[in-house]
Amino acid sequence: MTAFRTLDDIGDVSGKRVLVREDLNVPMDGDRVTDDTRLRAAAPTVAELADKGAKVLVLAHFGRPKGERNPEMSLAKVVKAFSEVLGREVRFIDDCQGADAANAVAAMAPGSIALLENTRFHKGEEKNDPALVEAMAALGDIYVNDAFSAAHRAHASTEGLAHKLPAYAGRSMQAELEALEKALGNPQHPVAAVVGGAKVSTKLDVLKHLVTKVDHLIIGGGMANTFLAARGIDVGKSLCEHDLTGTANEIMDAADKANCTVHLPYDVVVAKEFKANPPTRTVNVHEVEADEMILDVGPAAVEALADALKTCRTLVWNGPLGAFETPPFDTATVSLARTAAALTQDGSLVSVAGGGDTVAALNQAGAGDSFTFVSTAGGAFLEWMEGKELPGVAALVK
Ligand code: AMP
């Protein structure tokens, strides 16, 4: 990977105004933050810069206010929780640009921290409007981007600013980029990818890119049904995108040419109703009845997948193998996640996972903490798996 600048390259920041883009878009219940993962991810960079004597000015978006001021989506609601996670005082400045904000910044002591109001209160944010970039840049001397999960968007605070001020990756961004580099950029082979989830249509570009990069492509979840149908298997009432069977065949052909082994389930768990703990059957894929749905990968296939993982050095994982929210259709996901976690702990596998549902599924298996790296990013992680250049990352390249 091309090298990018980090806080190790930033030099003396004491007394300097550092604009730090974080992802503080946390879920809330009323005024209470229900999951502070993103606040904890943001804390190391903010604390490090404050310890080095910078005036730390945190920029972030919150919800989708569409360019209007909206008190419901004010970052003022996050200040207290962020301050608690940091164990430091955080003041609030109620705009991310303009004369009042500049005066408030001028009054800050070196080493102190301020959270600036939602960047998306300005229409120019999502348009990457040079006027807003200019106005935000006027508040700072240096720009640090620590929000990998927002880096797939070329917005004023995620991309524009990097061209206006000396720009660096924060610690959280750095950790993401280093992990992703190890997983797909420059990985140790053999590499396996697990791609699951509901639909092929949302992950076509991911699959097309992965067949050129990995040695084993493990397809699970609802999307496996489309591949099975493409092979002429009757998948009954299963979720299946019949119009994409041609595309599925193209992907399997491309995999053949690239020496990538595609793993599809050969036994599956089926039910007539999609609800918790219905009557189920575990059958060969050729034995699915017309009124049955495939809802999980079967135990024989999971065992074969575990054996395949044991021969691999690197794993990248996005999407569950089955309808994991509904018991017992989390069984395959939980089992394979635990195998991957154990191989990682033994030191034989580098394992990187990402995407919203994936993190939930791995945590359900109690395996998330044992992976080498679990990305908190959703869309950005997928775009990275598609091999796309993320504008927020490209702007940090040395
Ligand atoms: P995604 O957001 O694309 O990663 O899809 C995740 C969703 O796929 C989860 O809500 C799962 O319940 C669902 N899913 C996984 N396997 C199946 C399946 N065999 N049939 C229906 N839904 C599934």
CSV table of C-alpha atoms and ligand atoms in Angstrom, one decimal:
chain,number,residue,atom,x,y,z
A,1,MET,CA,0.0,0.0,0.0
A,2,THR,CA,1.1,3.5,-0.6
A,3,ALA,CA,2.3,5.0,2.6
A,4,PHE,CA,0.2,7.5,4.4
A,5,ARG,CA,1.2,10.0,7.1
A,6,THR,CA,0.3,9.2,10.7
A,7,LEU,CA,0.6,11.0,14.0
A,8,ASP,CA,4.2,9.7,14.1
A,9,ASP,CA,5.0,12.2,11.3
A,10,ILE,CA,3.0,15.2,12.7
A,11,GLY,CA,5.9,16.9,14.5
A,12,ASP,CA,5.4,19.5,17.3
A,13,VAL,CA,1.7,20.3,17.7
A,14,SER,CA,1.9,22.2,20.9
A,15,GLY,CA,-0.3,25.3,20.8
A,16,LYS,CA,-1.5,24.3,17.3
A,17,ARG,CA,-5.1,24.0,16.3
A,18,VAL,CA,-5.7,20.4,15.1
A,19,LEU,CA,-9.0,19.6,13.3
A,20,VAL,CA,-9.7,15.9,13.9
A,21,ARG,CA,-12.4,14.2,11.9
A,22,GLU,CA,-13.9,11.4,14.0
A,23,ASP,CA,-17.0,9.1,13.5
A,24,LEU,CA,-19.2,9.9,16.5
A,25,ASN,CA,-22.4,8.8,14.8
A,26,VAL,CA,-23.4,6.7,17.8
A,27,PRO,CA,-26.8,5.1,18.3
A,28,MET,CA,-29.0,6.9,20.9
A,29,ASP,CA,-32.0,6.2,22.9
A,30,GLY,CA,-33.3,9.7,23.8
A,31,ASP,CA,-30.3,11.4,25.3
A,32,ARG,CA,-28.5,8.2,26.2
A,33,VAL,CA,-25.7,6.7,24.0
A,34,THR,CA,-26.6,3.0,23.7
A,35,ASP,CA,-23.3,1.8,22.1
A,36,ASP,CA,-20.1,3.8,22.7
A,37,THR,CA,-17.8,1.7,20.5
A,38,ARG,CA,-17.2,4.7,18.2
A,39,LEU,CA,-16.4,7.0,21.1
A,40,ARG,CA,-13.9,4.5,22.4
A,41,ALA,CA,-12.3,4.2,18.9
A,42,ALA,CA,-12.0,8.0,18.7
A,43,ALA,CA,-10.5,8.5,22.2
A,44,PRO,CA,-6.8,7.5,21.6
A,45,THR,CA,-6.1,10.1,18.9
A,46,VAL,CA,-7.9,12.9,20.7
A,47,ALA,CA,-6.1,12.1,23.9
A,48,GLU,CA,-2.7,11.8,22.2
A,49,LEU,CA,-3.0,15.2,20.5
A,50,ALA,CA,-4.3,16.8,23.7
A,51,ASP,CA,-1.3,15.3,25.6
A,52,LYS,CA,1.0,16.8,23.0
A,53,GLY,CA,-0.4,20.3,23.8
A,54,ALA,CA,-2.7,20.7,20.7
A,55,LYS,CA,-6.0,22.5,20.8
A,56,VAL,CA,-8.0,19.5,19.7
A,57,LEU,CA,-11.1,20.4,17.5
A,58,VAL,CA,-13.2,17.4,16.8
A,59,LEU,CA,-15.3,17.4,13.6
A,60,ALA,CA,-18.0,14.8,13.1
A,61,HIS,CA,-21.4,14.2,11.5
A,62,PHE,CA,-24.4,13.0,13.3
A,63,GLY,CA,-27.5,11.6,11.6
A,64,ARG,CA,-28.8,13.0,8.3
A,65,PRO,CA,-29.9,16.6,8.9
A,66,LYS,CA,-29.6,17.3,5.1
A,67,GLY,CA,-27.8,20.7,5.5
A,68,GLU,CA,-30.2,22.2,8.0
A,69,ARG,CA,-29.7,22.9,11.7
A,70,ASN,CA,-31.7,20.4,13.6
A,71,PRO,CA,-31.5,20.2,17.4
A,72,GLU,CA,-32.4,16.5,17.3
A,73,MET,CA,-29.2,15.9,15.5
A,74,SER,CA,-26.9,18.2,17.6
A,75,LEU,CA,-23.6,16.8,18.6
A,76,ALA,CA,-24.2,18.6,21.9
A,77,LYS,CA,-26.0,15.3,22.9
A,78,VAL,CA,-22.8,13.3,22.6
A,79,VAL,CA,-20.5,15.7,24.5
A,80,LYS,CA,-21.1,14.2,28.0
A,81,ALA,CA,-20.6,10.6,26.9
A,82,PHE,CA,-17.5,11.4,24.9
A,83,SER,CA,-16.1,13.3,27.9
A,84,GLU,CA,-16.7,10.3,30.1
A,85,VAL,CA,-15.0,7.9,27.7
A,86,LEU,CA,-12.0,10.3,27.4
A,87,GLY,CA,-11.9,11.0,31.1
A,88,ARG,CA,-11.3,14.6,30.2
A,89,GLU,CA,-13.3,17.8,29.8
A,90,VAL,CA,-14.8,18.3,26.3
A,91,ARG,CA,-16.3,21.7,25.5
A,92,PHE,CA,-18.9,22.2,22.8
A,93,ILE,CA,-18.7,24.8,20.0
A,94,ASP,CA,-22.0,25.2,18.2
A,95,ASP,CA,-20.7,25.6,14.7
A,96,CYS,CA,-17.9,23.9,12.7
A,97,GLN,CA,-17.0,27.2,10.9
A,98,GLY,CA,-17.4,31.0,11.2
A,99,ALA,CA,-16.3,33.9,13.4
A,100,ASP,CA,-18.0,32.8,16.6
A,101,ALA,CA,-16.4,29.3,16.3
A,102,ALA,CA,-13.0,31.0,15.6
A,103,ASN,CA,-13.3,33.2,18.7
A,104,ALA,CA,-14.2,30.1,20.9
A,105,VAL,CA,-11.1,28.3,19.5
A,106,ALA,CA,-8.9,31.3,20.1
A,107,ALA,CA,-10.0,31.2,23.8
A,108,MET,CA,-9.0,27.5,24.2
A,109,ALA,CA,-5.9,26.6,26.2
A,110,PRO,CA,-3.3,24.3,24.6
A,111,GLY,CA,-4.1,20.7,25.5
A,112,SER,CA,-7.9,21.2,25.7
A,113,ILE,CA,-10.6,19.5,23.6
A,114,ALA,CA,-13.7,20.9,21.9
A,115,LEU,CA,-16.4,19.1,19.9
A,116,LEU,CA,-17.7,21.2,17.0
A,117,GLU,CA,-21.3,21.0,15.9
A,118,ASN,CA,-22.5,18.5,13.3
A,119,THR,CA,-20.7,19.1,9.9
A,120,ARG,CA,-23.9,18.1,8.1
A,121,PHE,CA,-25.8,21.2,9.4
A,122,HIS,CA,-24.1,22.8,6.4
A,123,LYS,CA,-25.2,21.9,2.8
A,124,GLY,CA,-21.6,22.2,1.7
A,125,GLU,CA,-20.5,19.2,3.7
A,126,GLU,CA,-21.9,16.4,1.5
A,127,LYS,CA,-21.2,18.5,-1.6
A,128,ASN,CA,-17.6,18.9,-0.6
A,129,ASP,CA,-18.1,22.6,-1.3
A,130,PRO,CA,-14.8,24.5,-1.4
A,131,ALA,CA,-16.4,27.5,0.4
A,132,LEU,CA,-17.2,25.2,3.5
A,133,VAL,CA,-13.8,23.5,3.2
A,134,GLU,CA,-12.2,27.0,3.3
A,135,ALA,CA,-14.3,28.1,6.3
A,136,MET,CA,-13.5,24.9,8.3
A,137,ALA,CA,-9.8,25.1,7.4
A,138,ALA,CA,-9.7,28.6,8.8
A,139,LEU,CA,-10.3,27.2,12.2
A,140,GLY,CA,-7.2,24.8,12.2
A,141,ASP,CA,-3.5,24.5,11.3
A,142,ILE,CA,-3.5,20.7,10.8
A,143,TYR,CA,-6.0,18.1,9.8
A,144,VAL,CA,-6.2,14.6,11.1
A,145,ASN,CA,-8.7,12.0,9.7
A,146,ASP,CA,-9.5,9.3,12.1
A,147,ALA,CA,-12.8,8.2,10.6
A,148,PHE,CA,-12.2,5.2,8.3
A,149,SER,CA,-15.9,4.4,8.4
A,150,ALA,CA,-16.7,7.8,6.7
A,151,ALA,CA,-13.7,7.6,4.3
A,152,HIS,CA,-15.8,6.2,1.4
A,153,ARG,CA,-17.5,9.6,1.1
A,154,ALA,CA,-15.7,12.6,-0.5
A,155,HIS,CA,-17.2,15.2,1.8
A,156,ALA,CA,-15.8,18.5,3.0
A,157,SER,CA,-14.7,17.2,6.4
A,158,THR,CA,-13.6,13.7,5.2
A,159,GLU,CA,-11.8,14.6,1.9
A,160,GLY,CA,-11.8,18.4,1.1
A,161,LEU,CA,-9.9,19.4,4.2
A,162,ALA,CA,-7.1,17.0,3.5
A,163,HIS,CA,-6.2,19.0,0.5
A,164,LYS,CA,-6.3,22.3,2.3
A,165,LEU,CA,-4.2,21.6,5.5
A,166,PRO,CA,-1.3,19.3,6.3
A,167,ALA,CA,-3.2,16.0,6.6
A,168,TYR,CA,-2.5,12.9,8.7
A,169,ALA,CA,-4.2,9.6,9.6
A,170,GLY,CA,-5.3,9.2,13.3
A,171,ARG,CA,-4.6,6.1,15.3
A,172,SER,CA,-8.0,4.5,14.6
A,173,MET,CA,-7.7,5.1,10.8
A,174,GLN,CA,-4.1,3.8,10.9
A,175,ALA,CA,-5.2,0.6,12.7
A,176,GLU,CA,-7.9,0.0,10.1
A,177,LEU,CA,-5.6,0.6,7.1
A,178,GLU,CA,-2.8,-1.6,8.5
A,179,ALA,CA,-5.3,-4.4,9.2
A,180,LEU,CA,-6.9,-4.2,5.8
A,181,GLU,CA,-3.5,-4.1,4.2
A,182,LYS,CA,-2.6,-7.4,6.0
A,183,ALA,CA,-5.9,-9.0,4.9
A,184,LEU,CA,-6.1,-8.2,1.2
A,185,GLY,CA,-3.5,-5.6,0.2
A,186,ASN,CA,-0.4,-7.7,0.9
A,187,PRO,CA,-1.6,-10.8,2.7
A,188,GLN,CA,0.0,-14.1,3.4
A,189,HIS,CA,-1.5,-16.9,1.2
A,190,PRO,CA,-3.6,-19.0,1.2
A,191,VAL,CA,-6.3,-16.3,1.7
A,192,ALA,CA,-9.9,-17.3,2.4
A,193,ALA,CA,-12.9,-14.9,2.2
A,194,VAL,CA,-16.2,-15.6,3.8
A,195,VAL,CA,-19.0,-13.7,2.1
A,196,GLY,CA,-22.5,-14.2,3.4
A,197,GLY,CA,-25.6,-12.1,3.9
A,198,ALA,CA,-28.9,-11.9,2.3
A,199,LYS,CA,-28.4,-11.0,-1.3
A,200,VAL,CA,-25.9,-11.4,-4.1
A,201,SER,CA,-27.1,-8.1,-5.6
A,202,THR,CA,-25.6,-6.0,-2.8
A,203,LYS,CA,-22.2,-7.7,-2.9
A,204,LEU,CA,-21.6,-8.3,-6.6
A,205,ASP,CA,-18.6,-6.0,-6.8
A,206,VAL,CA,-17.2,-7.6,-3.6
A,207,LEU,CA,-17.4,-11.1,-5.1
A,208,LYS,CA,-16.0,-10.0,-8.5
A,209,HIS,CA,-13.0,-8.4,-6.8
A,210,LEU,CA,-12.4,-11.2,-4.3
A,211,VAL,CA,-12.1,-14.0,-6.9
A,212,THR,CA,-9.0,-12.2,-8.2
A,213,LYS,CA,-7.5,-11.8,-4.8
A,214,VAL,CA,-8.2,-14.9,-2.6
A,215,ASP,CA,-7.6,-18.6,-2.9
A,216,HIS,CA,-10.8,-19.7,-1.2
A,217,LEU,CA,-14.1,-17.9,-1.6
A,218,ILE,CA,-16.7,-19.3,0.9
A,219,ILE,CA,-20.2,-18.2,-0.1
A,220,GLY,CA,-22.9,-18.5,2.6
A,221,GLY,CA,-26.2,-16.9,3.6
A,222,GLY,CA,-29.1,-16.2,1.3
A,223,MET,CA,-26.7,-15.3,-1.5
A,224,ALA,CA,-25.4,-18.9,-1.7
A,225,ASN,CA,-28.9,-19.9,-2.9
A,226,THR,CA,-28.5,-17.9,-6.0
A,227,PHE,CA,-25.2,-19.7,-6.7
A,228,LEU,CA,-26.8,-23.1,-6.0
A,229,ALA,CA,-29.7,-22.2,-8.4
A,230,ALA,CA,-27.1,-21.2,-11.0
A,231,ARG,CA,-25.8,-24.8,-10.7
A,232,GLY,CA,-29.2,-26.1,-11.5
A,233,ILE,CA,-30.2,-26.9,-7.9
A,234,ASP,CA,-33.8,-26.4,-6.9
A,235,VAL,CA,-33.7,-24.2,-3.8
A,236,GLY,CA,-37.5,-24.3,-3.2
A,237,LYS,CA,-38.9,-21.3,-1.4
A,238,SER,CA,-35.4,-20.0,-0.4
A,239,LEU,CA,-34.5,-16.4,-0.7
A,240,CYS,CA,-32.9,-16.4,-4.2
A,241,GLU,CA,-32.3,-13.9,-6.9
A,242,HIS,CA,-33.1,-16.0,-9.9
A,243,ASP,CA,-32.4,-13.1,-12.3
A,244,LEU,CA,-28.8,-13.2,-11.2
A,245,THR,CA,-27.9,-16.8,-11.9
A,246,GLY,CA,-26.1,-15.7,-15.0
A,247,THR,CA,-24.0,-13.3,-13.0
A,248,ALA,CA,-23.3,-16.1,-10.5
A,249,ASN,CA,-22.1,-18.3,-13.2
A,250,GLU,CA,-19.8,-15.6,-14.5
A,251,ILE,CA,-18.3,-15.2,-11.0
A,252,MET,CA,-17.7,-18.9,-10.8
A,253,ASP,CA,-16.0,-18.9,-14.2
A,254,ALA,CA,-13.8,-16.0,-13.2
A,255,ALA,CA,-12.9,-17.8,-10.0
A,256,ASP,CA,-11.9,-20.9,-12.0
A,257,LYS,CA,-9.6,-18.8,-14.3
A,258,ALA,CA,-8.0,-17.2,-11.2
A,259,ASN,CA,-7.5,-20.5,-9.4
A,260,CYS,CA,-9.9,-19.4,-6.7
A,261,THR,CA,-11.9,-22.3,-5.1
A,262,VAL,CA,-15.5,-21.4,-4.6
A,263,HIS,CA,-17.1,-23.2,-1.6
A,264,LEU,CA,-20.8,-23.6,-1.7
A,265,PRO,CA,-22.7,-25.5,1.0
A,266,TYR,CA,-23.5,-29.1,0.1
A,267,ASP,CA,-25.7,-29.7,3.1
A,268,VAL,CA,-28.2,-27.1,4.4
A,269,VAL,CA,-30.7,-26.6,7.2
A,270,VAL,CA,-34.2,-26.0,5.9
A,271,ALA,CA,-37.5,-25.1,7.4
A,272,LYS,CA,-41.0,-24.4,6.0
A,273,GLU,CA,-41.5,-21.3,8.2
A,274,PHE,CA,-39.0,-18.5,8.9
A,275,LYS,CA,-39.5,-18.1,12.7
A,276,ALA,CA,-37.6,-19.0,15.8
A,277,ASN,CA,-37.1,-22.7,16.5
A,278,PRO,CA,-39.4,-24.1,13.8
A,279,PRO,CA,-39.2,-27.8,12.8
A,280,THR,CA,-36.1,-28.1,10.6
A,281,ARG,CA,-34.4,-30.7,8.4
A,282,THR,CA,-30.7,-31.0,7.6
A,283,VAL,CA,-30.5,-32.2,4.0
A,284,ASN,CA,-28.2,-32.5,1.0
A,285,VAL,CA,-28.7,-29.4,-1.3
A,286,HIS,CA,-30.4,-31.7,-3.9
A,287,GLU,CA,-33.1,-32.7,-1.4
A,288,VAL,CA,-34.7,-29.3,-0.7
A,289,GLU,CA,-38.5,-29.6,-1.0
A,290,ALA,CA,-40.5,-27.1,-3.0
A,291,ASP,CA,-42.1,-25.6,0.2
A,292,GLU,CA,-38.8,-25.4,2.1
A,293,MET,CA,-36.4,-22.6,2.7
A,294,ILE,CA,-32.6,-22.9,3.1
A,295,LEU,CA,-31.8,-20.9,6.3
A,296,ASP,CA,-28.4,-22.1,7.3
A,297,VAL,CA,-25.3,-24.0,6.0
A,298,GLY,CA,-25.3,-27.6,7.2
A,299,PRO,CA,-22.9,-29.2,9.7
A,300,ALA,CA,-21.0,-31.3,7.1
A,301,ALA,CA,-20.3,-28.3,5.0
A,302,VAL,CA,-19.2,-26.3,8.1
A,303,GLU,CA,-16.7,-29.0,9.0
A,304,ALA,CA,-15.3,-28.9,5.5
A,305,LEU,CA,-15.0,-25.1,5.7
A,306,ALA,CA,-13.2,-25.4,9.0
A,307,ASP,CA,-10.7,-27.8,7.4
A,308,ALA,CA,-10.2,-25.3,4.5
A,309,LEU,CA,-9.6,-22.5,7.1
A,310,LYS,CA,-6.9,-24.6,8.8
A,311,THR,CA,-4.9,-24.6,5.6
A,312,CYS,CA,-5.2,-20.8,5.3
A,313,ARG,CA,-3.0,-18.0,6.7
A,314,THR,CA,-5.4,-15.1,6.2
A,315,LEU,CA,-9.2,-14.7,6.4
A,316,VAL,CA,-11.4,-11.8,5.5
A,317,TRP,CA,-15.1,-12.1,6.6
A,318,ASN,CA,-18.2,-10.2,5.7
A,319,GLY,CA,-21.8,-11.4,6.2
A,320,PRO,CA,-23.4,-14.3,8.2
A,321,LEU,CA,-23.6,-17.8,6.8
A,322,GLY,CA,-27.3,-18.1,7.8
A,323,ALA,CA,-30.2,-16.1,9.1
A,324,PHE,CA,-28.3,-15.7,12.4
A,325,GLU,CA,-30.7,-13.5,14.2
A,326,THR,CA,-33.3,-16.4,14.3
A,327,PRO,CA,-32.3,-19.5,16.3
A,328,PRO,CA,-31.1,-22.1,15.4
A,329,PHE,CA,-30.0,-20.6,12.1
A,330,ASP,CA,-26.9,-19.0,13.7
A,331,THR,CA,-25.3,-22.4,14.2
A,332,ALA,CA,-23.0,-22.4,11.1
A,333,THR,CA,-21.9,-18.8,11.6
A,334,VAL,CA,-21.2,-19.4,15.3
A,335,SER,CA,-19.3,-22.6,14.6
A,336,LEU,CA,-17.1,-21.3,11.8
A,337,ALA,CA,-16.5,-18.0,13.7
A,338,ARG,CA,-15.2,-20.0,16.7
A,339,THR,CA,-12.9,-22.0,14.4
A,340,ALA,CA,-11.5,-18.8,13.0
A,341,ALA,CA,-11.1,-17.3,16.4
A,342,ALA,CA,-9.2,-20.4,17.7
A,343,LEU,CA,-6.9,-20.5,14.7
A,344,THR,CA,-6.2,-16.8,15.2
A,345,GLN,CA,-5.4,-17.3,18.9
A,346,ASP,CA,-3.1,-20.2,17.9
A,347,GLY,CA,-1.2,-17.7,15.6
A,348,SER,CA,-1.9,-19.6,12.4
A,349,LEU,CA,-4.5,-17.2,10.9
A,350,VAL,CA,-4.7,-13.4,10.5
A,351,SER,CA,-8.5,-12.7,10.6
A,352,VAL,CA,-10.2,-9.5,9.6
A,353,ALA,CA,-13.9,-9.0,9.7
A,354,GLY,CA,-16.2,-6.0,9.0
A,355,GLY,CA,-19.7,-4.8,8.2
A,356,GLY,CA,-22.5,-4.1,10.6
A,357,ASP,CA,-24.2,-7.5,10.7
A,358,THR,CA,-20.9,-9.3,10.7
A,359,VAL,CA,-19.8,-7.7,13.9
A,360,ALA,CA,-23.1,-8.5,15.6
A,361,ALA,CA,-22.8,-12.2,14.4
A,362,LEU,CA,-19.2,-12.6,15.6
A,363,ASN,CA,-20.1,-11.1,18.9
A,364,GLN,CA,-23.0,-13.5,19.2
A,365,ALA,CA,-20.4,-16.3,18.7
A,366,GLY,CA,-18.2,-14.7,21.4
A,367,ALA,CA,-15.5,-14.6,18.7
A,368,GLY,CA,-15.2,-10.9,17.9
A,369,ASP,CA,-12.5,-10.2,20.5
A,370,SER,CA,-10.4,-13.1,19.2
A,371,PHE,CA,-10.2,-12.0,15.6
A,372,THR,CA,-7.0,-10.1,14.6
A,373,PHE,CA,-9.1,-7.1,13.7
A,374,VAL,CA,-12.8,-6.3,13.6
A,375,SER,CA,-13.7,-3.2,11.6
A,376,THR,CA,-16.5,-1.0,12.9
A,377,ALA,CA,-17.1,0.4,9.4
A,378,GLY,CA,-20.0,-0.8,7.2
A,379,GLY,CA,-20.1,0.8,3.8
A,380,ALA,CA,-16.4,1.8,3.8
A,381,PHE,CA,-15.4,-1.8,4.6
A,382,LEU,CA,-17.5,-3.1,1.7
A,383,GLU,CA,-16.1,-0.6,-0.7
A,384,TRP,CA,-12.6,-1.6,0.4
A,385,MET,CA,-13.5,-5.2,-0.2
A,386,GLU,CA,-14.6,-4.2,-3.7
A,387,GLY,CA,-11.1,-2.9,-4.3
A,388,LYS,CA,-12.3,0.7,-4.6
A,389,GLU,CA,-10.1,3.6,-3.7
A,390,LEU,CA,-11.7,5.4,-0.7
A,391,PRO,CA,-11.5,9.2,-1.2
A,392,GLY,CA,-10.8,10.0,2.4
A,393,VAL,CA,-7.9,7.5,2.5
A,394,ALA,CA,-6.5,8.5,-0.9
A,395,ALA,CA,-6.3,12.1,0.3
A,396,LEU,CA,-3.9,11.1,3.1
A,397,VAL,CA,-1.4,9.3,0.9
A,398,LYS,CA,2.1,10.7,1.2
B,1,AMP,P1,-26.2,-8.5,4.8
B,1,AMP,O1,-26.7,-7.3,5.4
B,1,AMP,O2,-26.2,-8.6,3.3
B,1,AMP,O3,-24.8,-9.0,5.3
B,1,AMP,O4,-27.2,-9.7,5.1
B,1,AMP,C1,-27.4,-10.1,6.5
B,1,AMP,C2,-28.7,-10.7,6.6
B,1,AMP,O5,-28.8,-11.9,5.8
B,1,AMP,C3,-29.1,-11.2,8.0
B,1,AMP,O6,-30.2,-10.4,8.4
B,1,AMP,C4,-29.4,-12.7,7.8
B,1,AMP,O7,-30.5,-13.0,8.6
B,1,AMP,C5,-29.7,-12.8,6.3
B,1,AMP,N1,-29.6,-14.1,5.9
B,1,AMP,C6,-28.5,-14.9,5.9
B,1,AMP,N2,-28.7,-16.1,5.4
B,1,AMP,C7,-30.0,-16.2,5.0
B,1,AMP,C8,-30.8,-17.2,4.4
B,1,AMP,N3,-30.3,-18.4,4.1
B,1,AMP,N4,-32.1,-16.8,4.1
B,1,AMP,C9,-32.5,-15.6,4.4
B,1,AMP,N5,-31.8,-14.6,5.0
B,1,AMP,C10,-30.5,-14.9,5.3
